[in-house]
XYZ file of N, CA and C in Angstrom:
249
model
N -101.506 40.855 -141.412
C -102.592 40.077 -141.979
C -102.011 38.881 -142.707
N -102.723 37.781 -142.662
C -102.272 36.565 -143.328
C -102.324 36.728 -144.838
N -101.478 35.996 -145.520
C -101.497 35.998 -146.980
C -102.787 35.329 -147.443
N -103.541 36.009 -148.300
C -104.777 35.438 -148.803
C -104.591 34.989 -150.242
N -105.342 33.984 -150.613
C -105.288 33.448 -151.954
C -106.641 33.700 -152.610
N -106.652 34.416 -153.737
C -107.898 34.730 -154.438
C -108.281 33.549 -155.330
N -109.463 32.978 -155.087
C -109.942 31.872 -155.915
C -111.284 32.203 -156.551
N -111.728 33.437 -156.375
C -113.010 33.861 -156.927
C -112.815 35.132 -157.752
N -113.845 35.479 -158.490
C -113.853 36.740 -159.232
C -113.702 37.877 -158.215
N -112.983 38.935 -158.566
C -112.782 40.038 -157.618
C -114.076 40.619 -157.052
N -115.138 40.701 -157.840
C -116.411 41.232 -157.330
C -117.010 40.315 -156.266
N -116.924 39.019 -156.486
C -117.429 38.052 -155.497
C -116.580 38.129 -154.241
N -115.284 38.209 -154.431
C -114.374 38.321 -153.293
C -114.702 39.570 -152.463
N -114.930 40.691 -153.129
C -115.266 41.932 -152.427
C -116.575 41.798 -151.665
N -117.574 41.155 -152.277
C -118.858 40.944 -151.597
C -118.668 40.089 -150.349
N -117.946 38.988 -150.476
C -117.740 38.097 -149.335
C -116.994 38.812 -148.208
N -116.070 39.666 -148.551
C -115.370 40.436 -147.529
C -116.309 41.408 -146.818
N -117.285 41.957 -147.545
C -118.240 42.898 -146.934
C -119.200 42.195 -145.981
N -119.590 40.960 -146.254
C -120.610 40.299 -145.441
C -120.030 39.434 -144.323
N -118.740 39.245 -144.318
C -118.167 38.407 -143.260
C -118.179 39.165 -141.937
N -118.217 38.433 -140.827
C -118.189 39.111 -139.527
C -116.828 39.751 -139.274
N -116.832 40.673 -138.373
C -115.596 41.371 -138.023
C -114.592 40.406 -137.412
N -113.348 40.739 -137.586
C -112.281 39.959 -136.987
C -112.295 40.179 -135.473
N -111.634 39.305 -134.760
C -111.504 39.460 -133.314
C -110.078 39.080 -132.920
N -109.777 39.144 -131.645
C -108.397 38.903 -131.210
C -107.947 37.477 -131.512
N -108.840 36.512 -131.431
C -108.472 35.124 -131.726
C -108.138 34.979 -133.214
N -108.987 35.545 -134.077
C -108.720 35.463 -135.512
C -107.421 36.180 -135.878
N -107.178 37.322 -135.276
C -105.933 38.037 -135.569
C -104.728 37.199 -135.154
N -104.821 36.523 -134.023
C -103.735 35.638 -133.586
C -103.561 34.476 -134.561
N -104.667 33.895 -135.028
C -104.588 32.797 -135.995
C -103.993 33.282 -137.314
N -104.335 34.491 -137.737
C -103.779 35.042 -138.970
C -102.280 35.296 -138.834
N -101.848 35.744 -137.667
C -100.400 35.907 -137.435
C -99.705 34.545 -137.500
N -100.331 33.530 -136.934
C -99.767 32.177 -136.974
C -99.703 31.666 -138.410
N -100.719 31.965 -139.207
C -100.713 31.557 -140.617
C -99.537 32.200 -141.349
N -99.297 33.474 -141.093
C -98.166 34.155 -141.718
C -96.861 33.496 -141.270
N -96.747 33.241 -139.969
C -95.530 32.628 -139.419
C -95.243 31.285 -140.083
N -96.301 30.495 -140.314
C -96.149 29.155 -140.905
C -96.155 29.162 -142.430
N -96.486 30.297 -143.032
C -96.637 30.327 -144.480
C -97.866 29.571 -144.932
N -98.886 29.560 -144.087
C -100.126 28.809 -144.329
C -101.154 29.753 -144.943
N -101.700 29.422 -146.117
C -102.655 30.339 -146.751
C -103.989 30.378 -146.017
N -104.597 31.536 -146.003
C -105.957 31.672 -145.485
C -106.856 31.948 -146.679
N -107.793 31.087 -146.922
C -108.666 31.156 -148.085
C -109.838 32.057 -147.760
N -109.696 33.334 -148.062
C -110.690 34.339 -147.716
C -112.081 33.974 -148.199
N -112.209 33.595 -149.459
C -113.527 33.259 -150.014
C -114.102 32.037 -149.320
N -113.280 31.058 -149.054
C -113.759 29.825 -148.427
C -114.283 30.100 -147.026
N -113.538 30.870 -146.244
C -113.993 31.137 -144.872
C -115.327 31.871 -144.883
N -115.494 32.824 -145.788
C -116.739 33.584 -145.853
C -117.897 32.706 -146.321
N -117.667 31.880 -147.334
C -118.727 30.991 -147.830
C -119.135 29.989 -146.751
N -118.172 29.402 -146.075
C -118.508 28.451 -145.008
C -119.315 29.122 -143.910
N -118.919 30.315 -143.535
C -119.650 31.058 -142.505
C -121.102 31.303 -142.959
N -121.263 31.758 -144.199
C -122.607 32.017 -144.723
C -123.438 30.741 -144.821
N -122.826 29.636 -145.246
C -123.567 28.374 -145.354
C -124.060 27.882 -143.997
N -123.204 27.970 -143.000
C -123.611 27.542 -141.651
C -124.787 28.384 -141.172
N -124.728 29.687 -141.410
C -125.840 30.568 -141.008
C -127.094 30.284 -141.820
N -126.939 30.126 -143.131
C -128.103 29.894 -143.995
C -128.804 28.575 -143.664
N -128.023 27.565 -143.302
C -128.591 26.255 -142.957
C -129.180 26.240 -141.549
N -128.910 27.297 -140.796
C -129.314 27.349 -139.389
C -128.798 26.120 -138.640
N -127.557 25.779 -138.933
C -126.935 24.611 -138.309
C -126.838 24.795 -136.802
N -127.001 23.710 -136.112
C -126.842 23.714 -134.657
C -125.546 22.997 -134.258
N -125.045 22.158 -135.179
C -123.794 21.439 -134.949
C -123.017 21.415 -136.261
N -121.711 21.364 -136.132
C -120.863 21.232 -137.307
C -119.717 20.291 -136.975
N -119.176 19.691 -137.997
C -117.989 18.851 -137.861
C -117.073 19.191 -139.014
N -115.837 19.466 -138.703
C -114.873 19.751 -139.749
C -113.626 18.942 -139.483
N -113.185 18.240 -140.485
C -111.933 17.498 -140.398
C -110.948 18.240 -141.282
N -110.106 19.016 -140.678
C -109.217 19.873 -141.438
C -107.780 19.404 -141.403
N -106.956 20.158 -142.093
C -105.533 19.822 -142.145
C -104.662 20.981 -141.671
N -105.284 22.002 -141.135
C -104.530 23.177 -140.714
C -104.490 23.307 -139.209
N -104.930 24.456 -138.728
C -104.894 24.705 -137.289
C -106.196 25.287 -136.760
N -107.303 25.041 -137.468
C -108.610 25.428 -136.964
C -109.155 26.745 -137.458
N -108.503 27.357 -138.443
C -108.927 28.672 -138.911
C -110.332 28.642 -139.513
N -110.590 27.742 -140.449
C -111.931 27.688 -141.048
C -112.956 27.194 -140.038
N -112.550 26.320 -139.147
C -113.473 25.837 -138.112
C -113.922 26.993 -137.227
N -113.008 27.888 -136.911
C -113.362 29.030 -136.080
C -114.401 29.898 -136.772
N -114.243 30.108 -138.095
C -115.226 30.889 -138.849
C -116.592 30.225 -138.828
N -116.623 28.904 -138.983
C -117.910 28.201 -138.944
C -118.515 28.275 -137.547
N -117.694 28.107 -136.527
C -118.183 28.158 -135.149
C -118.783 29.531 -134.829
N -118.206 30.583 -135.389
C -118.755 31.931 -135.163
C -120.165 32.078 -135.744
N -120.514 31.213 -136.701
C -121.833 31.291 -137.345
C -122.903 30.519 -136.584
N -122.501 29.687 -135.642
C -123.490 28.900 -134.889
C -124.278 29.777 -133.923
N -125.510 29.374 -133.641
C -126.294 30.126 -132.641
C -125.710 29.880 -131.245
N -126.009 30.753 -130.304
C -125.538 30.545 -128.941
C -126.068 29.220 -128.380
N -125.269 28.612 -127.538
C -125.654 27.358 -126.894
C -126.673 27.674 -125.791
N -127.723 26.887 -125.734
C -128.763 27.100 -124.689
C -128.291 26.629 -123.339
Protein backbone atom coordinates (compact mmCIF):
# COMPACT_ATOMS: atom_id res chain seq x y z
CA UNK A 1 0.00 0.00 0.00
CA UNK A 2 1.18 3.51 -0.74
CA UNK A 3 2.34 5.75 2.07
CA UNK A 4 -0.59 7.92 3.13
CA UNK A 5 -0.41 11.34 4.68
CA UNK A 6 -3.04 12.21 7.32
CA UNK A 7 -4.29 15.79 6.92
CA UNK A 8 -7.63 15.40 8.67
CA UNK A 9 -8.90 14.48 12.12
CA UNK A 10 -8.70 10.69 12.59
CA UNK A 11 -12.51 10.38 12.80
CA UNK A 12 -12.95 12.21 9.49
CA UNK A 13 -10.21 10.13 7.94
CA UNK A 14 -11.93 6.93 9.11
CA UNK A 15 -15.27 8.09 7.69
CA UNK A 16 -13.74 8.95 4.32
CA UNK A 17 -12.08 5.55 4.18
CA UNK A 18 -15.46 3.87 4.85
CA UNK A 19 -17.31 5.72 2.07
CA UNK A 20 -14.69 5.54 -0.65
CA UNK A 21 -15.16 2.98 -3.41
CA UNK A 22 -13.24 -0.25 -3.32
CA UNK A 23 -9.79 -0.40 -4.78
CA UNK A 24 -9.21 -2.13 -8.09
CA UNK A 25 -6.23 -3.50 -10.00
CA UNK A 26 -5.44 -0.13 -11.60
CA UNK A 27 -5.46 1.67 -8.25
CA UNK A 28 -3.30 -1.02 -6.67
CA UNK A 29 -0.80 -0.62 -9.51
CA UNK A 30 -0.82 3.17 -9.06
CA UNK A 31 -0.29 2.76 -5.30
CA UNK A 32 2.69 0.47 -5.95
CA UNK A 33 4.08 3.12 -8.31
CA UNK A 34 3.57 5.79 -5.63
CA UNK A 35 5.57 3.69 -3.17
CA UNK A 36 8.29 3.11 -5.79
CA UNK A 37 8.56 6.87 -6.44
CA UNK A 38 8.11 7.94 -2.83
CA UNK A 39 5.03 9.88 -3.96
CA UNK A 40 2.42 10.50 -1.23
CA UNK A 41 -1.18 9.48 -1.75
CA UNK A 42 -3.50 11.90 0.01
CA UNK A 43 -6.19 9.56 1.31
CA UNK A 44 -8.54 12.31 2.51
CA UNK A 45 -8.14 14.31 -0.69
CA UNK A 46 -8.93 11.39 -2.98
CA UNK A 47 -12.05 10.54 -0.99
CA UNK A 48 -13.27 14.15 -0.83
CA UNK A 49 -12.73 14.66 -4.56
CA UNK A 50 -14.60 11.45 -5.32
CA UNK A 51 -17.51 12.52 -3.09
CA UNK A 52 -17.61 16.04 -4.58
CA UNK A 53 -17.75 14.75 -8.14
CA UNK A 54 -20.63 12.44 -7.17
CA UNK A 55 -22.45 15.10 -5.14
CA UNK A 56 -22.22 17.61 -8.00
CA UNK A 57 -23.44 14.98 -10.45
CA UNK A 58 -20.61 16.09 -12.71
CA UNK A 59 -20.61 14.85 -16.26
CA UNK A 60 -17.13 16.17 -17.07
CA UNK A 61 -14.05 16.95 -15.04
CA UNK A 62 -10.69 18.54 -15.71
CA UNK A 63 -7.71 18.12 -13.47
CA UNK A 64 -4.31 19.64 -13.98
CA UNK A 65 -2.10 17.65 -11.68
CA UNK A 66 1.55 17.24 -10.92
CA UNK A 67 1.69 13.52 -10.26
CA UNK A 68 0.74 10.52 -12.34
CA UNK A 69 -3.06 10.60 -12.42
CA UNK A 70 -3.92 9.07 -9.06
CA UNK A 71 -6.47 11.69 -7.95
CA UNK A 72 -7.79 11.97 -11.49
CA UNK A 73 -8.54 8.26 -11.48
CA UNK A 74 -10.54 8.64 -8.25
CA UNK A 75 -12.56 11.49 -9.76
CA UNK A 76 -13.11 9.55 -12.99
CA UNK A 77 -14.49 6.61 -10.98
CA UNK A 78 -17.17 8.99 -9.65
CA UNK A 79 -18.46 10.00 -13.09
CA UNK A 80 -21.62 8.43 -14.47
CA UNK A 81 -21.27 5.93 -17.32
CA UNK A 82 -20.85 7.46 -20.76
CA UNK A 83 -23.98 7.19 -22.92
